[in-house]
Amino acid sequence: MESGQGIGTRYRAFLSYNHKDRQQARWLHRRLESYRMPRRLAGRDGARGIVPARLSPIFRDREELPAAGDLSTEVRAALAASESLIVVCSPNAAASPWVAKEVRTFRELHPERPIFAAILEGEPAQCFPAGLSTAEIEPLAADLRPEGDGRRLGTLKLVAGIAGVGLDALVQRDAQRRIRRVTAVTLGALLMMLVTMGLAIFAFTQRVEAERQRAEAEGLVEFMLTDLRERLKGVGRLDVLTATNKRALALYEGKPLRSLSPDSLERRARILLAMGEDAEKLGDRSDALYRFHEAHRVTGEQLKRDPQNPERQMVHAQSAYWLGYIAYLDRNWDVAATYWGEYRRLAQQLAARDQDNADWLREEAFSEGNWCTLELAVKARPDAALRSCQRALVIMEKVQRLRPQELRTIRDVANRQAWLADAWLASGNRGRAQAAREAQLRLLEPYASRLRLDADLQDQWMRALMVMAEALAGEDRAKSRAYRHQAAKVARDLMRRDPSNEAWRSWKRRIEGTAIKDGD
């Protein structure tokens, strides 16, 4: 309850705060009054009497106190009618004579009733009002700072103290709620995985033939590496992807590699590639490099045994690509060129087999794009970079003609437009660079409404907006700022989707850094 609603009732608590902290106090007031006590606790005897179903009403004064004089009649009456006092502690509160006066008045009126300190910032010596720190009875403190209890646990401490119940019971119920919420986010994908795994386990227990068991397990791994992985990547949760990879790799643990069939060895290598990809996104480059080297060793041996097998060529090409990518990130251009050259050769062999195979053409486009990226990084031959970027776009547009409705291909074509823009800029043609960026935005914009359904699309849209904002910074500041604001919103959405993704975190810092420079 806030001031202005009448003082005819008894309050669960009085919320004392400095009005410079009104936003945090308003948040805390809403959290406390909206908290629902667990059913098994509500109505039972607690340390402070019957445990209520809710903690309302809680008094919060919305008005600034007068510059001189005593506490208002309404505030004194609310203090007198309150069962406890919550002091929002901060350096602002410590410097406020009115917060100290409210603490002193409550202690005079109710020497036996509890006082709770909700710490927003600063240590107790810096943030406790004078009346609080000198009270004979030490206040019960809930540290809302990130380095303390945090908002969630700190709020639960206040609820437990006001209601007179054990903190453990509230923490347990809160943990159960959080688990249910997290489960709901990825319920569809996880449910499919669990059902499939359950069917596989059931099949294993019903079949006595070892070959049948192996076939079921291999099918599950293939599902995890293809359909399930694509769906989980769309959700954008690296933790779930990591757990899925580990579960898939566990199917091969304890088995000597020499006992595995060529197809099993290939799938194991693909799992290692997936684990390396996810590790790189999490910022663990050393683990990623280890996975990629192991995969490259295995796929290289497989290709030597069957050099004309397109599946062996495809998987070894992926191993070479990822090793080249790590070298590129480390600015080791010669090593990157070696591995990307190997990838390019294999991709061209695949595309030459069938010019209507969209998957193989896509690999050829990627390989040309790699050379474009490398030439731009080395900055020695901008014309060569431009030619590679143009070839990559032409091939990817052919893939789009083969699969016009595939969202992944839309993203890939848009990405090639972005790199072509960089190549035009490196060649000194700002007009063509701007045209390529605009083409990228036009391609992605019709799909903006589907951003939340596809994390990769959301990532592509954020990058396109931010690069356009940077390109316009010196020409049209208003339009540049509008693009940057859009990019910032998408970046925040991505970080909420998966806070552990280091690539998204890096782009968010880049966007925020530009905003600071521009004075936003």
XYZ file of C-alpha atoms in Angstrom:
520
model
C 0.000 0.000 0.000
C 1.264 3.481 -0.809
C 0.567 6.771 0.952
C -2.722 8.395 0.097
C -4.703 5.152 0.524
C -5.733 5.745 4.144
C -4.345 4.746 7.546
C -7.173 2.611 8.861
C -5.395 -0.720 8.771
C -2.388 -2.499 10.183
C 0.639 -2.810 7.908
C 2.902 -5.811 7.521
C 5.827 -3.444 7.145
C 6.808 0.183 6.650
C 9.261 0.758 3.765
C 11.727 3.531 4.653
C 13.949 4.897 1.884
C 15.540 8.001 0.465
C 13.615 9.322 -2.530
C 16.760 9.203 -4.660
C 16.295 5.428 -4.389
C 12.599 5.556 -5.283
C 12.941 3.303 -8.329
C 14.566 0.485 -6.348
C 12.140 1.020 -3.473
C 9.172 0.828 -5.849
C 10.543 -2.436 -7.247
C 11.060 -3.910 -3.768
C 7.574 -2.799 -2.689
C 5.976 -4.545 -5.669
C 7.996 -7.718 -5.136
C 7.091 -7.983 -1.484
C 3.381 -7.231 -1.864
C 2.988 -9.559 -4.842
C 4.786 -12.478 -3.216
C 2.537 -15.472 -2.588
C 3.389 -17.603 0.404
C 3.580 -21.381 -0.226
C 0.229 -22.996 0.513
C 1.716 -25.393 3.001
C 2.948 -22.429 5.099
C 0.070 -19.954 4.769
C -2.306 -20.028 7.734
C 0.075 -21.870 10.044
C 1.719 -20.565 13.183
C 5.005 -18.807 12.519
C 7.566 -16.926 14.552
C 5.453 -13.765 14.191
C 1.992 -15.273 14.453
C -0.223 -16.701 11.738
C 1.668 -16.841 8.428
C -0.205 -14.674 5.872
C -0.925 -15.743 2.301
C 0.463 -12.366 1.135
C 2.562 -9.663 2.770
C 0.214 -6.825 1.867
C -0.288 -4.141 2.776
C 3.186 -2.618 3.038
C 3.365 1.145 3.489
C 5.524 3.177 1.085
C 5.439 6.960 1.185
C 5.381 8.375 -2.363
C 5.766 12.019 -1.361
C 8.980 13.950 -0.701
C 9.300 14.921 2.961
C 9.264 18.702 3.697
C 12.508 20.610 3.822
C 11.998 21.389 7.506
C 9.865 20.098 10.321
C 8.930 16.714 11.664
C 7.512 13.579 10.056
C 4.028 14.009 8.638
C 1.046 12.807 10.609
C 0.349 10.186 7.951
C 3.894 8.788 8.146
C 3.861 8.654 11.958
C 0.490 6.912 11.901
C 1.794 4.380 9.375
C 4.863 3.728 11.524
C 2.630 3.181 14.527
C 0.468 0.719 12.562
C 3.375 -1.293 11.095
C 4.460 -4.704 12.346
C 8.011 -4.253 11.067
C 10.304 -1.746 9.388
C 12.254 -2.280 6.159
C 15.076 0.212 5.593
C 16.368 0.489 2.014
C 20.067 1.037 2.762
C 22.362 2.996 0.457
C 24.727 5.953 0.760
C 21.684 8.110 -0.065
C 19.766 6.613 2.851
C 22.766 6.973 5.178
C 22.881 10.703 4.410
C 19.121 11.211 4.829
C 17.974 12.678 8.166
C 14.411 11.592 7.363
C 15.276 7.921 7.017
C 17.152 8.125 10.330
C 14.145 9.857 11.898
C 11.780 7.130 10.640
C 14.079 4.454 12.100
C 14.299 6.288 15.425
C 10.541 6.864 15.574
C 9.749 3.214 14.809
C 12.215 2.035 17.479
C 10.627 4.410 20.016
C 7.116 3.235 19.124
C 7.938 -0.481 18.868
C 11.190 -1.404 20.624
C 10.320 -5.094 20.323
C 9.369 -5.188 16.633
C 11.897 -6.203 13.970
C 13.836 -3.933 11.653
C 15.148 -5.298 8.349
C 17.975 -3.730 6.353
C 17.749 -4.120 2.547
C 21.229 -3.191 1.279
C 21.261 -1.667 -2.225
C 24.868 -0.519 -2.407
C 27.816 0.149 -0.129
C 29.020 -1.643 2.967
C 26.959 -1.375 6.203
C 29.220 1.372 7.542
C 28.543 3.386 4.366
C 24.868 2.693 3.813
C 23.229 2.206 7.244
C 21.399 5.300 8.532
C 22.643 6.536 11.904
C 19.605 5.319 13.807
C 19.974 1.848 12.324
C 23.652 1.316 12.996
C 23.398 2.512 16.594
C 20.294 0.524 17.489
C 20.722 -1.770 20.471
C 19.244 -4.611 18.484
C 21.220 -5.398 15.341
C 18.905 -5.288 12.268
C 18.428 -8.363 10.117
C 20.154 -7.609 6.796
C 19.306 -8.755 3.269
C 22.100 -7.871 0.828
C 20.449 -7.130 -2.549
C 23.767 -6.378 -4.254
C 24.969 -8.769 -6.986
C 28.074 -9.579 -4.954
C 25.909 -10.228 -1.865
C 22.702 -12.219 -1.673
C 21.446 -10.800 -4.975
C 17.936 -9.544 -5.577
C 16.260 -12.940 -5.599
C 17.726 -14.374 -2.370
C 17.723 -10.985 -0.658
C 13.997 -10.580 -1.311
C 13.337 -14.076 0.025
C 15.236 -13.186 3.210
C 12.979 -10.172 3.723
C 9.849 -12.256 3.074
C 10.999 -14.903 5.546
C 11.751 -12.291 8.204
C 8.475 -10.388 7.808
C 6.331 -13.534 7.725
C 8.287 -15.332 10.434
C 9.004 -18.480 8.417
C 12.154 -20.422 7.612
C 14.226 -19.191 4.666
C 14.940 -22.744 3.465
C 11.287 -23.403 2.676
C 11.040 -20.240 0.559
C 14.335 -20.897 -1.236
C 13.221 -24.419 -2.073
C 9.902 -23.198 -3.475
C 11.673 -20.442 -5.456
C 14.143 -22.931 -6.894
C 11.266 -25.126 -7.988
C 9.638 -22.163 -9.734
C 12.847 -21.287 -11.552
C 13.315 -24.847 -12.704
C 9.785 -24.878 -14.112
C 10.372 -21.611 -15.980
C 13.683 -22.741 -17.480
C 12.134 -26.039 -18.471
C 9.288 -24.279 -20.256
C 11.686 -22.248 -22.451
C 13.131 -25.278 -24.212
C 10.307 -27.687 -23.541
C 9.618 -28.490 -27.170
C 13.201 -29.337 -28.106
C 14.010 -31.072 -24.848
C 10.798 -33.055 -24.925
C 11.643 -34.338 -28.373
C 15.139 -35.277 -27.219
C 13.891 -37.031 -24.087
C 11.187 -38.911 -25.971
C 13.672 -40.023 -28.591
C 16.218 -41.042 -25.991
C 13.524 -42.839 -24.030
C 12.485 -44.767 -27.121
C 16.119 -45.611 -27.803
C 16.677 -46.825 -24.237
C 13.453 -48.843 -24.359
C 14.583 -50.403 -27.636
C 17.971 -51.269 -26.139
C 16.365 -53.133 -23.248
C 14.078 -55.095 -25.581
C 16.666 -56.177 -28.113
C 19.395 -58.715 -27.471
C 21.227 -58.312 -30.704
C 24.271 -56.076 -30.349
C 24.003 -54.873 -33.935
C 20.426 -53.745 -33.339
C 21.519 -51.813 -30.280
C 24.333 -50.154 -32.206
C 21.990 -49.133 -35.013
C 19.567 -47.525 -32.555
C 22.378 -45.620 -30.860
C 23.786 -44.404 -34.174
C 20.356 -43.212 -35.222
C 20.029 -41.232 -32.007
C 23.414 -39.589 -32.529
C 22.465 -38.671 -36.089
C 19.269 -37.079 -34.823
C 21.207 -35.119 -32.183
C 23.705 -33.913 -34.765
C 21.115 -32.856 -37.346
C 17.476 -32.137 -36.551
C 17.811 -31.650 -32.797
C 20.954 -29.529 -33.072
C 19.372 -27.227 -35.649
C 16.321 -26.733 -33.441
C 18.400 -26.076 -30.335
C 20.597 -23.616 -32.251
C 17.406 -21.788 -33.181
C 16.568 -21.533 -29.480
C 20.045 -20.118 -28.864
C 20.906 -22.047 -25.698
C 24.546 -23.149 -25.639
C 24.105 -24.936 -22.313
C 21.480 -27.259 -23.792
C 23.616 -27.819 -26.904
C 26.610 -28.688 -24.729
C 24.582 -31.165 -22.686
C 23.280 -32.775 -25.879
C 26.805 -33.101 -27.302
C 28.079 -34.750 -24.127
C 25.160 -37.146 -24.140
C 25.875 -38.075 -27.751
C 29.612 -38.551 -27.133
C 28.850 -40.738 -24.104
C 27.462 -43.369 -26.479
C 31.031 -43.966 -27.713
C 32.833 -43.817 -24.367
C 34.450 -47.037 -23.241
C 34.644 -48.350 -26.796
C 38.075 -48.680 -28.473
C 38.225 -46.547 -31.612
C 39.483 -49.504 -33.633
C 36.238 -51.333 -32.824
C 34.068 -48.597 -34.353
C 32.831 -48.766 -37.916
C 33.810 -46.018 -40.394
C 30.344 -44.468 -40.065
C 30.617 -44.515 -36.257
C 34.038 -42.871 -36.394
C 32.626 -40.202 -38.689
C 29.731 -39.470 -36.325
C 32.091 -39.290 -33.367
C 34.200 -36.759 -35.287
C 31.078 -34.714 -36.046
C 30.228 -34.679 -32.340
C 33.727 -33.370 -31.603
C 33.230 -30.648 -34.221
C 29.904 -29.663 -32.641
C 31.499 -29.569 -29.182
C 34.356 -27.458 -30.512
C 31.961 -25.028 -32.188
C 29.988 -24.562 -28.968
C 33.170 -24.239 -26.877
C 34.404 -21.454 -29.172
C 31.112 -19.584 -28.748
C 31.494 -19.935 -24.980
C 34.967 -18.374 -25.216
C 36.948 -21.568 -24.510
C 39.210 -21.474 -27.552
C 41.756 -23.971 -26.206
C 39.097 -26.638 -25.689
C 37.685 -25.890 -29.132
C 41.118 -26.282 -30.737
C 41.650 -29.615 -28.976
C 38.305 -30.937 -30.274
C 38.978 -29.727 -33.820
C 42.457 -31.283 -33.950
C 41.127 -34.641 -32.764
C 38.283 -34.514 -35.290
C 40.688 -33.521 -38.099
C 42.988 -36.451 -37.290
C 40.126 -38.960 -37.422
C 38.426 -37.534 -40.526
C 41.776 -37.344 -42.318
C 42.370 -41.050 -41.699
C 38.862 -41.833 -42.899
C 39.357 -39.831 -46.091
C 42.637 -41.612 -46.854
C 40.830 -44.955 -46.651
C 37.973 -43.815 -48.904
C 39.084 -40.694 -50.838
C 36.164 -40.669 -53.300
C 33.427 -40.897 -50.672
C 31.568 -37.544 -50.642
C 30.505 -37.962 -47.002
C 34.131 -38.419 -45.961
C 35.095 -35.375 -48.033
C 32.339 -33.294 -46.445
C 33.208 -34.131 -42.826
C 36.957 -33.673 -43.312
C 36.238 -30.329 -44.975
C 34.433 -29.231 -41.796
C 37.427 -30.253 -39.669
C 39.739 -28.212 -41.884
C 37.389 -25.228 -41.807
C 37.245 -25.053 -38.004
C 41.003 -25.340 -37.575
C 41.392 -22.532 -40.094
C 38.811 -20.472 -38.243
C 40.649 -20.766 -34.913
C 43.883 -19.756 -36.665
C 42.036 -16.790 -38.201
C 40.818 -15.702 -34.756
C 44.413 -15.964 -33.503
C 45.561 -13.837 -36.501
C 47.782 -16.682 -37.690
C 47.172 -16.027 -41.364
C 49.516 -18.689 -42.783
C 47.943 -21.501 -40.757
C 44.468 -20.216 -41.598
C 45.362 -20.224 -45.304
C 46.637 -23.812 -45.064
C 43.487 -25.223 -43.514
C 41.089 -23.040 -45.487
C 42.920 -24.028 -48.649
C 42.281 -27.671 -47.774
C 38.635 -26.851 -47.106
C 38.323 -24.978 -50.405
C 39.787 -27.863 -52.402
C 37.368 -30.385 -50.878
C 34.381 -28.054 -51.278
C 35.173 -27.538 -54.962
C 35.426 -31.304 -55.458
C 32.009 -31.777 -53.880
C 30.377 -29.015 -55.936
C 31.889 -30.412 -59.148
C 30.117 -33.715 -58.502
C 26.650 -32.165 -58.743
C 25.906 -28.508 -59.491
C 22.320 -28.992 -58.299
C 23.278 -30.222 -54.839
C 22.499 -27.232 -52.628
C 24.469 -28.532 -49.639
C 27.654 -28.986 -51.649
C 27.255 -25.652 -53.424
C 26.820 -23.994 -50.037
C 30.189 -25.390 -48.941
C 31.816 -24.000 -52.083
C 30.294 -20.586 -51.362
C 31.562 -20.746 -47.785
C 35.056 -21.649 -48.981
C 35.142 -18.629 -51.317
C 33.851 -16.499 -48.468
C 36.714 -17.705 -46.284
C 39.245 -16.453 -48.815
C 37.425 -13.147 -48.970
C 37.628 -12.910 -45.168
C 41.309 -13.844 -45.105
C 42.291 -11.417 -47.870
C 40.465 -8.611 -46.060
C 42.253 -9.472 -42.812
C 45.695 -9.509 -44.444
C 44.860 -6.236 -46.286
C 47.402 -6.988 -48.990
C 45.139 -7.672 -51.982
C 41.768 -5.892 -51.813
C 41.011 -6.786 -55.445
C 41.490 -10.502 -54.698
C 39.229 -10.175 -51.667
C 36.565 -8.514 -53.798
C 36.673 -11.279 -56.407
C 36.335 -13.985 -53.747
C 33.430 -12.167 -52.107
C 31.661 -11.754 -55.432
C 32.108 -15.442 -56.294
C 30.824 -16.461 -52.862
C 27.683 -14.348 -53.320
C 27.018 -15.673 -56.833
C 27.243 -19.287 -55.651
C 25.109 -18.647 -52.559
C 22.439 -16.975 -54.692
C 22.356 -20.162 -56.755
C 21.748 -22.094 -53.527
C 18.888 -19.701 -52.823
C 17.346 -20.438 -56.202
C 17.500 -24.146 -55.388
C 15.993 -23.605 -51.921
C 14.063 -20.325 -52.057
C 12.069 -20.883 -48.845
C 14.918 -22.058 -46.616
C 15.567 -19.555 -43.834
C 19.151 -20.698 -43.402
C 19.899 -19.831 -47.022
C 18.383 -16.361 -46.578
C 20.789 -15.802 -43.686
C 23.722 -17.078 -45.736
C 22.992 -14.778 -48.687
C 22.620 -11.827 -46.314
C 25.947 -12.699 -44.727
C 27.641 -12.773 -48.110
C 26.221 -9.296 -48.848
C 27.785 -8.062 -45.602
C 31.231 -9.371 -46.528
C 30.896 -8.006 -50.053
C 30.220 -4.587 -48.520
C 33.465 -4.862 -46.556
C 35.331 -5.860 -49.714
C 33.943 -2.903 -51.667
C 34.941 -0.596 -48.823
C 38.479 -2.033 -48.755
C 38.665 -1.367 -52.510
C 37.716 2.271 -51.930
C 34.191 2.111 -53.373
C 31.977 3.437 -50.554
C 28.927 3.676 -52.796
C 28.972 0.003 -53.732
C 29.675 -0.902 -50.103
C 26.612 1.031 -48.952
C 24.489 -0.602 -51.655
C 25.555 -4.069 -50.470
C 24.652 -3.226 -46.871
C 21.254 -1.951 -47.947
C 20.717 -5.154 -49.931
C 21.515 -7.164 -46.807
C 18.975 -5.227 -44.733
C 16.302 -5.552 -47.427
C 16.834 -9.298 -47.486
C 16.561 -9.695 -43.706
C 13.859 -7.137 -42.910
C 10.849 -9.260 -44.006
C 11.939 -11.874 -41.456
C 12.398 -9.475 -38.528
C 9.065 -10.559 -37.021
C 10.455 -14.110 -36.715
C 13.594 -13.103 -34.826
C 12.610 -14.775 -31.576
C 12.096 -18.075 -33.377
C 15.640 -18.237 -34.728
C 18.722 -17.146 -32.788
C 20.988 -17.202 -35.868
C 18.612 -14.889 -37.730
C 18.479 -12.600 -34.699
C 22.282 -12.536 -34.597
C 22.486 -11.707 -38.319
C 19.933 -8.893 -37.938
C 21.827 -7.355 -34.993
C 25.112 -7.328 -36.884
C 23.547 -5.861 -40.025
C 21.903 -3.044 -38.060
C 25.069 -2.172 -36.166
C 27.346 -2.195 -39.206
C 24.876 0.083 -41.002
C 24.846 2.371 -37.965
C 28.641 2.602 -38.047
C 28.659 3.237 -41.790
C 26.230 6.160 -41.422
C 27.870 7.657 -38.320
C 29.698 10.339 -40.255
C 26.924 11.107 -42.748
C 23.538 10.879 -41.052
C 23.799 10.786 -37.251
C 20.049 10.552 -36.690
C 19.664 7.536 -38.946
C 22.836 6.001 -37.514
C 21.472 6.387 -33.987
C 18.166 4.768 -34.998
C 19.950 1.732 -36.443
C 22.139 1.476 -33.357
C 19.140 1.603 -31.020
C 17.549 -1.253 -32.976
C 20.779 -3.226 -32.786
C 21.022 -2.629 -29.035
C 17.511 -3.968 -28.492
C 18.291 -7.136 -30.453
C 21.582 -7.545 -28.548
C 19.740 -7.385 -25.238
C 17.255 -9.984 -26.457
C 20.116 -12.272 -27.481
C 21.855 -11.952 -24.111
C 18.605 -12.761 -22.338
C 18.328 -15.804 -24.574
C 21.812 -17.064 -23.611
C 24.020 -14.962 -21.270
C 26.941 -17.378 -21.769
C 27.412 -16.619 -25.497
C 30.703 -14.679 -25.706
C 30.181 -13.621 -29.337
C 26.880 -11.937 -28.482
C 28.429 -10.365 -25.387
C 31.229 -8.906 -27.538
C 28.741 -7.364 -29.984
C 26.713 -5.927 -27.097
C 29.851 -4.236 -25.742
C 30.650 -2.895 -29.212
C 27.158 -1.392 -29.534
C 27.213 0.089 -26.045
C 30.706 1.491 -26.592
C 29.548 3.331 -29.711
C 26.563 4.707 -27.812
C 28.866 6.102 -25.101
C 31.090 7.770 -27.698
C 28.039 9.398 -29.276
C 26.807 10.629 -25.905
C 23.675 8.442 -25.795
